[in-house]
Amino acid sequence: IGFPTTMVQQRAAKTRSRTTLSFVFAFLGLLLFINQIAILIELKFDNNDEKDFALRLEGMHGNKQEQEKEERSKKTKAKGKPSGPPDGYFNHFPVYYQDFKEGFHSNAHCIGDNFGEEAWKFRSCHFQNLCFDTEDREFVMFTSPEQHKLEEALEKPQSDTFWTASSKNTSVSVGGMNPKWNDEHKLLKWYPTLRDANDDLKSQGGYFMLQTDKVLIPWHSMAGHNPGHLVWDDFLPLYKLITAFDLIDKDMVLIRYDLTLAMWAGCQRQWEKCRPILKKFLPLLGTHLNMTSSQNDTSLELVVDGEQLSRKSKYVCAPNGAAGLGYLTDHFKSYHGWHPDDYKMALNTGRGGQMYQFRNWMVDNVYEEKRDERKISKAPYRIIISSSSSDKAPRRVSFNHLATNIRYRLGHKYELDIKEVVLHTMSIKEQVQLTADAAIFISMCGGGAVTSMFLPKGASLLLYYTAAGHGRHPNTPARLDWDLLNNIGYIRVHWLPKPRQMFLKPTVGQNENRNDDLDFVLNLLDHELDIISHFDDYK
């Protein structure tokens, strides 16, 4: 019995259709494969160089990562809400009035607890709806009914072994810890004041809200009059804080927190010294001095017209807030390298990658856009000689005649661009521009050497230190900031004892070891320049 003719024809047609589709898909796949091969061949043979081929592929991958980073940042900025004309400005940041609604409350997520009495020094917190009372000059969190119930449960005797990431008994250190402070360090113990939204905020009728692309941060500067302390004991902890909670793409709204008793090294006591340093270096954080204040001199300027006359509140809130710098400093409990015991513990081991990201973040903030760095292996090779980098006599050094000796010994072998500078006379953008393309940086160690952070990957840093008799601990060397600098993975760091007479012209009766010191430095520079000239060969 055969199938009807129409059914046979239909099946044959379906078979032909499937066959045709198979050929079409196979042909399209072949075209795609050929296209990919053509791209690879074009990449490989444009310069007929396998190394260049690999570098271009790496560049494509790197560019993709940078594009993704930029797109992520743009999306973060684009979704900053509320939007539109602001109702006022808090320290020059736009704020928008929000009517009070039932259910508005704050939350906290704290990390770093070690379950000890001094856990507050290690702890950092991320806040949601962190508010600032512009009349009482205090930071405020509004608790939820659920938080109240949790606190009641935690107050029961059997709950003393429970630990939560959010509790009203939590506290943090509002600033970096200085190991030289004694009991006064307890003044840094801090947490926002807790209030009931239905009792307090409701009576205000509403609040002013910062945009979602901002993060409100109270902080206390440990010793902001010193560039090294400012960058490594204030800015680095702030960077660690916002990266810990994935807030890196948000603009920081910084409020310096004045204590009830001013610390001897802090900006609260030495504001006239801190002010010019903060003004110079705050662009590294993507902000400016006029956009910061202490909690006692914040400004809330309202746009007063029409219906906005009735929109008043003493509260300014932020969708995101963060606090807790404590032991996020570069040196933890040690003294930077003044004492022999300082070298027994290294805090920054394995953090070289984080330091490089910190460096790139600061450079991008200064330029306010992504910049392309020149290849370090290409001549001319810039050598920066930083003189008078400290106001302390043992480290206030002028590298006289060093540049002349370098040119005389190495100028015929390498194309050199030697810059003799006094960095404290330059703006921070000028310092970054100078250093970001340098091959070698020469300086005395200490706070003035902080600019070396902006050296590019593959560069070399030569640091002179005061040897026996010049440190604060008798007869011991002071390799200041050794822990951080020795763990920066993107630059090569060398330590040299400061010669008694540096590099003066030869005179009768001079120190016999001076020429040996000079020979060593020149041989070291020759060695480093050779490595740098071939740096891109190893990528």
XYZ file of C-alpha atoms in Angstrom, residues 1-529:
529
model
C 0.000 0.000 0.000
C 1.689 3.285 -0.999
C 1.388 6.734 0.485
C -0.770 9.254 -1.293
C 1.124 11.243 -3.878
C 0.630 14.529 -2.020
C 2.149 13.124 1.202
C 5.197 11.794 -0.650
C 5.709 15.170 -2.276
C 5.383 16.965 1.062
C 7.984 14.703 2.703
C 10.361 15.149 -0.205
C 9.951 18.906 0.013
C 10.699 18.871 3.761
C 13.804 16.762 3.166
C 15.056 19.175 0.516
C 14.329 22.106 2.837
C 16.314 20.550 5.709
C 19.198 19.775 3.363
C 19.196 23.330 2.039
C 19.160 24.792 5.559
C 22.023 22.520 6.596
C 24.093 23.720 3.650
C 23.249 27.352 4.433
C 24.276 27.037 8.095
C 27.418 25.145 7.170
C 28.308 27.811 4.607
C 27.715 30.623 7.104
C 29.844 28.825 9.673
C 32.624 28.447 7.110
C 32.450 32.156 6.273
C 32.663 33.054 9.966
C 35.655 30.748 10.424
C 37.419 32.226 7.381
C 36.732 35.740 8.676
C 38.323 34.938 12.058
C 41.359 33.404 10.343
C 41.680 36.499 8.153
C 41.610 38.780 11.195
C 44.301 36.732 12.925
C 46.455 36.645 9.780
C 46.082 40.406 9.344
C 47.046 40.992 12.972
C 50.002 38.650 12.718
C 51.477 39.826 9.448
C 50.849 43.581 9.543
C 54.338 43.949 11.008
C 55.540 40.391 10.372
C 56.493 40.179 14.042
C 55.243 37.502 16.439
C 56.050 39.612 19.482
C 54.077 42.543 18.092
C 51.233 40.142 17.331
C 51.138 38.998 20.960
C 51.340 42.569 22.210
C 48.446 43.613 19.978
C 46.299 40.765 21.213
C 47.194 41.721 24.770
C 46.361 45.326 23.951
C 42.986 44.293 22.552
C 42.257 42.451 25.798
C 43.489 45.370 27.894
C 41.473 47.876 25.874
C 38.384 45.738 26.356
C 38.925 45.771 30.124
C 39.400 49.545 30.105
C 36.274 49.999 27.975
C 34.278 47.847 30.382
C 35.600 49.903 33.305
C 34.685 53.170 31.585
C 31.228 51.886 30.641
C 30.642 50.782 34.229
C 31.671 54.211 35.486
C 29.425 55.958 32.940
C 26.475 53.797 33.957
C 27.099 54.614 37.617
C 27.189 58.332 36.843
C 24.187 58.137 34.541
C 21.958 56.502 37.132
C 22.735 59.066 39.832
C 19.349 59.755 41.364
C 17.455 61.928 42.146
C 18.064 63.995 39.020
C 16.926 67.289 37.585
C 17.270 70.764 39.118
C 18.485 70.389 42.730
C 16.739 71.894 45.742
C 20.023 72.917 47.292
C 23.714 72.216 47.684
C 25.496 70.482 50.549
C 29.186 71.438 50.453
C 28.632 72.175 46.733
C 27.086 68.736 46.055
C 23.478 68.841 44.734
C 20.750 67.632 47.106
C 17.071 66.899 46.487
C 14.241 67.276 48.962
C 12.354 64.068 49.751
C 9.085 63.939 51.681
C 9.091 61.638 54.692
C 7.511 58.252 54.037
C 6.733 55.497 56.484
C 9.373 52.804 56.385
C 12.379 55.040 55.752
C 15.318 53.762 57.808
C 19.068 53.178 57.776
C 21.138 49.993 57.642
C 24.740 49.087 58.414
C 27.070 46.315 57.290
C 30.311 46.093 59.256
C 33.404 43.981 58.554
C 36.774 43.348 60.200
C 35.577 42.346 63.667
C 38.047 40.294 65.725
C 35.714 39.771 68.722
C 38.094 41.652 71.044
C 37.901 44.811 73.126
C 39.773 46.738 70.446
C 37.731 45.397 67.531
C 36.602 48.955 66.758
C 40.122 49.741 65.514
C 39.875 46.988 62.887
C 36.239 47.437 61.880
C 34.835 49.268 58.832
C 31.166 49.845 57.984
C 29.012 50.531 54.945
C 25.847 52.493 55.688
C 22.626 52.835 53.752
C 20.805 56.133 54.314
C 23.517 57.712 56.446
C 22.309 61.179 57.435
C 23.887 64.354 58.788
C 22.122 66.683 61.224
C 23.128 70.196 60.120
C 21.994 71.697 63.451
C 23.489 69.243 65.944
C 26.485 68.649 63.647
C 26.273 64.889 64.062
C 25.908 61.883 61.787
C 22.653 60.011 62.278
C 21.132 56.627 61.460
C 17.397 55.987 61.663
C 16.614 52.564 63.083
C 13.904 50.253 61.772
C 11.349 48.297 63.865
C 13.241 45.154 62.884
C 16.463 46.645 64.252
C 14.726 47.441 67.539
C 13.555 43.838 67.854
C 17.045 42.547 67.103
C 18.561 44.812 69.755
C 16.025 43.588 72.320
C 16.998 40.011 71.511
C 20.701 40.823 71.816
C 20.172 42.363 75.243
C 19.019 39.054 76.709
C 21.632 37.359 78.931
C 21.953 34.217 76.801
C 22.731 36.257 73.685
C 26.201 37.423 74.726
C 27.798 34.883 72.384
C 25.894 36.125 69.331
C 27.665 38.364 66.846
C 25.940 40.318 64.077
C 27.219 42.504 61.265
C 24.876 45.262 62.442
C 24.269 46.354 66.026
C 23.762 49.620 67.891
C 26.735 48.691 70.095
C 29.057 48.711 67.081
C 31.800 51.335 66.738
C 34.672 52.110 64.370
C 37.749 54.320 64.301
C 36.857 57.461 62.371
C 40.528 57.999 61.490
C 43.763 56.110 60.963
C 45.533 54.938 64.113
C 48.789 56.622 65.102
C 50.873 54.186 67.208
C 52.392 57.150 69.057
C 49.054 58.085 70.591
C 48.317 56.709 74.033
C 44.875 56.809 75.641
C 43.845 59.722 73.425
C 43.391 57.264 70.553
C 40.091 56.292 72.205
C 38.699 59.634 71.035
C 38.585 58.138 67.536
C 35.999 55.571 68.634
C 32.857 56.579 66.780
C 29.468 55.555 65.436
C 26.477 57.520 64.103
C 23.829 58.606 66.576
C 20.787 56.300 66.402
C 17.342 57.890 66.183
C 13.768 56.812 65.485
C 12.563 58.036 62.107
C 8.919 58.147 63.171
C 9.720 60.358 66.155
C 12.399 62.648 64.779
C 12.524 62.606 60.991
C 8.745 62.658 60.644
C 8.552 65.947 62.529
C 10.909 67.485 59.968
C 8.551 66.503 57.167
C 11.391 65.212 55.020
C 15.107 65.374 54.285
C 17.578 66.388 51.605
C 19.090 63.479 49.690
C 22.452 63.282 47.961
C 22.516 61.413 44.656
C 23.120 57.683 44.447
C 26.534 58.188 42.820
C 27.857 59.796 46.020
C 29.188 58.238 49.230
C 29.205 60.214 52.486
C 32.358 59.604 54.552
C 33.314 61.029 57.959
C 37.087 60.887 58.457
C 39.802 62.216 60.744
C 43.215 63.025 59.285
C 46.074 61.476 61.240
C 48.741 63.998 60.178
C 47.574 65.691 56.999
C 50.278 68.363 57.077
C 52.769 65.692 55.927
C 52.270 64.497 52.310
C 53.444 60.968 53.131
C 51.076 60.607 56.077
C 48.261 62.189 54.075
C 48.544 59.797 51.114
C 49.516 56.605 52.967
C 47.669 57.065 56.283
C 44.567 58.931 55.053
C 44.057 58.497 51.296
C 45.135 54.841 51.127
C 42.752 53.849 53.980
C 39.952 55.783 52.269
C 40.679 53.879 49.050
C 40.679 50.549 50.908
C 37.397 51.499 52.586
C 35.473 52.267 49.399
C 36.914 49.301 47.507
C 36.009 46.950 50.365
C 32.333 47.785 49.790
C 32.533 48.212 45.977
C 31.957 51.969 46.155
C 34.974 52.886 44.030
C 32.895 54.412 41.207
C 31.145 56.869 43.528
C 32.227 60.423 44.339
C 33.341 60.878 47.931
C 31.585 63.516 50.040
C 34.236 63.924 52.733
C 33.502 65.423 56.143
C 36.543 65.860 58.402
C 35.537 64.816 61.879
C 36.799 67.081 64.657
C 37.255 65.338 68.000
C 36.357 66.590 71.466
C 40.098 66.921 72.115
C 42.475 67.779 69.269
C 45.256 65.235 68.674
C 48.793 66.639 68.727
C 49.585 65.650 65.109
C 46.125 66.056 63.587
C 44.751 68.744 61.306
C 42.317 69.876 63.964
C 45.228 71.373 65.905
C 47.429 72.267 62.919
C 44.884 73.410 60.360
C 47.062 76.201 58.963
C 49.709 73.597 58.095
C 47.188 71.059 56.805
C 45.141 73.405 54.668
C 47.674 74.037 51.853
C 48.668 70.356 51.749
C 45.042 69.209 51.540
C 44.326 71.814 48.873
C 47.231 70.499 46.804
C 46.640 66.752 47.246
C 42.829 66.339 47.432
C 42.557 66.150 43.601
C 44.129 62.688 43.992
C 40.768 61.661 45.485
C 38.793 63.363 42.734
C 37.663 66.230 44.939
C 38.761 69.701 46.058
C 39.160 71.530 49.346
C 36.072 73.712 48.820
C 33.969 70.522 48.513
C 35.029 69.288 51.953
C 34.629 70.631 55.466
C 34.606 69.585 59.082
C 31.299 68.610 60.658
C 31.283 72.021 62.346
C 31.393 74.134 59.186
C 29.318 72.303 56.588
C 27.173 74.395 54.269
C 23.615 73.707 53.118
C 22.524 76.293 50.576
C 18.898 76.001 49.474
C 17.446 77.034 46.143
C 14.651 79.246 47.438
C 11.867 80.005 44.983
C 8.167 79.260 44.789
C 7.054 76.022 46.423
C 10.603 75.258 47.543
C 10.207 77.813 50.344
C 8.412 75.140 52.380
C 11.017 72.461 51.709
C 13.205 72.723 54.755
C 14.884 70.083 56.872
C 17.963 69.886 59.057
C 18.858 66.456 57.655
C 21.036 65.685 54.658
C 21.091 61.968 53.832
C 23.125 59.804 51.479
C 22.055 56.461 49.990
C 25.590 55.264 50.722
C 27.993 56.072 53.530
C 31.172 54.502 54.874
C 33.488 54.861 57.866
C 36.252 53.045 59.729
C 39.888 53.786 58.789
C 41.598 52.474 61.942
C 44.244 49.967 60.953
C 43.774 50.409 57.205
C 46.890 52.609 57.259
C 50.064 51.437 55.543
C 52.000 50.731 58.749
C 49.428 49.232 61.163
C 50.986 49.371 64.673
C 54.612 50.008 63.662
C 56.531 53.275 63.413
C 57.395 53.366 59.699
C 60.978 52.188 60.214
C 62.400 54.304 63.010
C 62.928 51.408 65.420
C 64.511 47.957 64.992
C 61.253 46.303 66.038
C 59.465 47.974 63.112
C 61.101 45.489 60.740
C 59.798 42.373 62.485
C 56.331 42.543 60.922
C 55.281 43.414 57.370
C 51.669 44.436 56.815
C 51.761 45.011 53.063
C 53.041 41.629 51.874
C 51.096 40.543 48.794
C 49.422 43.928 48.304
C 51.493 45.095 45.342
C 48.555 44.745 42.964
C 46.326 46.802 45.235
C 48.993 49.516 45.407
C 49.156 49.637 41.604
C 45.364 49.988 41.403
C 45.547 52.742 44.040
C 48.207 54.481 41.965
C 46.146 54.261 38.754
C 43.011 55.482 40.517
C 44.793 58.594 41.818
C 46.371 59.326 38.422
C 42.974 59.025 36.701
C 41.434 61.342 39.307
C 44.055 64.014 38.685
C 43.676 63.850 34.905
C 39.869 63.486 35.195
C 40.044 61.073 32.270
C 41.907 57.963 31.153
C 45.398 58.678 29.824
C 47.710 56.525 27.724
C 51.138 56.065 29.268
C 54.163 56.013 27.015
C 56.211 52.821 26.843
C 58.864 52.994 29.514
C 61.352 51.127 27.312
C 61.454 53.933 24.754
C 64.090 56.669 24.922
C 64.593 59.266 26.196
C 64.744 57.860 29.718
C 63.575 60.377 32.281
C 65.494 60.433 35.571
C 63.963 62.548 38.345
C 66.309 63.830 41.052
C 64.193 65.143 43.929
C 66.132 67.580 46.116
C 65.086 69.118 49.437
C 62.279 66.586 49.811
C 62.186 67.024 53.599
C 62.268 69.961 55.996
C 64.141 67.812 58.538
C 67.878 68.609 58.576
C 69.234 65.022 58.260
C 67.002 64.408 55.222
C 67.112 67.879 53.670
C 69.465 66.925 50.865
C 70.477 68.604 47.632
C 71.942 66.113 45.161
C 74.595 68.506 43.875
C 76.506 67.337 40.808
C 74.719 63.963 40.655
C 73.056 64.896 37.364
C 76.407 66.002 35.927
C 78.026 62.712 36.917
C 75.152 60.701 35.400
C 75.409 62.539 32.088
C 79.182 62.165 32.026
C 79.160 58.427 32.797
C 75.970 57.250 31.046
C 75.011 59.956 28.561
C 76.880 58.300 25.692
C 75.088 54.976 26.280
C 71.507 56.135 26.865
C 69.418 59.062 25.698
C 68.623 60.712 29.015
C 66.133 63.338 30.171
C 67.317 64.322 33.662
C 65.011 66.522 35.740
C 66.349 68.111 38.937
C 63.284 69.258 40.867
C 62.025 70.535 44.199
C 58.630 68.859 44.289
C 56.985 70.953 46.994
C 57.084 73.930 44.600
C 54.967 72.044 42.031
C 51.225 71.349 41.883
C 50.114 67.748 42.317
C 49.107 67.555 38.647
C 52.568 68.752 37.619
C 54.127 66.135 39.902
C 51.977 63.368 38.424
C 52.677 64.480 34.848
C 56.407 64.528 35.551
C 56.557 61.178 37.343
C 54.026 59.081 35.429
C 56.372 58.863 32.424
C 59.669 58.650 34.334
C 62.058 55.705 34.301
C 63.980 56.393 37.516
C 63.216 58.437 40.637
C 65.942 59.430 43.125
C 65.077 60.880 46.541
C 65.628 60.774 50.259
C 63.065 58.538 51.959
C 60.236 60.008 54.003
C 57.000 61.834 53.238
C 58.553 63.751 50.353
C 59.111 60.499 48.463
C 55.369 59.860 48.186
C 55.388 61.209 44.615
C 57.316 58.090 43.579
C 53.973 56.248 43.881
C 53.103 57.657 40.446
C 56.004 55.972 38.661
C 54.867 53.697 35.820
C 55.141 49.932 35.853
C 58.748 48.834 35.354
C 60.370 51.996 36.741
C 63.081 52.106 39.413
C 63.184 53.992 42.707
C 66.451 54.852 44.491
C 65.886 55.899 48.085
C 68.559 57.287 50.369
C 68.126 56.801 54.100
C 69.867 58.163 57.176
C 72.209 55.553 58.612
C 73.507 55.017 62.166
C 73.140 57.986 64.457
C 70.509 59.794 62.407
C 67.413 57.778 63.273
C 65.164 58.526 66.244
C 66.350 55.250 67.723
C 70.065 55.719 68.547
C 72.578 54.279 66.088
C 70.054 52.543 63.838
C 69.136 53.271 60.209
C 65.768 54.790 59.355
C 64.440 53.234 56.152
C 61.150 55.064 56.368
C 58.022 53.480 54.878
C 60.012 50.359 53.987
C 57.026 48.030 54.462
C 54.868 49.719 51.844
C 57.624 50.550 49.363
C 59.254 47.106 49.491
C 55.932 45.504 48.600
C 55.007 47.713 45.650
C 55.152 45.221 42.823
C 55.178 47.607 39.881
C 58.481 49.397 40.610
C 61.965 48.228 41.594
C 63.025 49.756 44.934
C 66.637 50.192 46.076
C 67.880 51.543 49.433
C 71.155 53.445 49.724
C 72.768 54.927 52.843
C 73.166 58.672 52.656
C 76.872 59.557 52.160
C 78.271 62.070 54.610
C 79.048 64.577 51.837
C 76.804 63.423 49.015
C 78.236 64.305 45.574
C 80.360 67.421 45.885
C 83.292 68.378 43.715
C 86.529 66.666 44.841
C 88.343 68.510 47.614
C 91.396 67.789 49.724
C 90.646 65.582 52.713
C 87.230 64.497 51.501
C 85.664 61.242 52.657
C 87.506 58.452 50.839
C 84.325 56.404 50.506
C 82.543 59.166 48.605
C 83.872 58.086 45.223
C 82.939 54.507 45.996
C 79.422 55.707 46.811
C 79.225 57.537 43.501
C 80.566 54.565 41.546
C 77.971 52.312 43.124
C 75.115 54.680 42.256
C 76.247 55.039 38.646
C 76.673 51.277 38.237
C 73.216 50.754 39.719
C 71.706 53.323 37.350
C 73.423 51.651 34.389
C 72.001 48.297 35.489
C 68.486 49.688 35.921
C 68.511 51.558 32.614
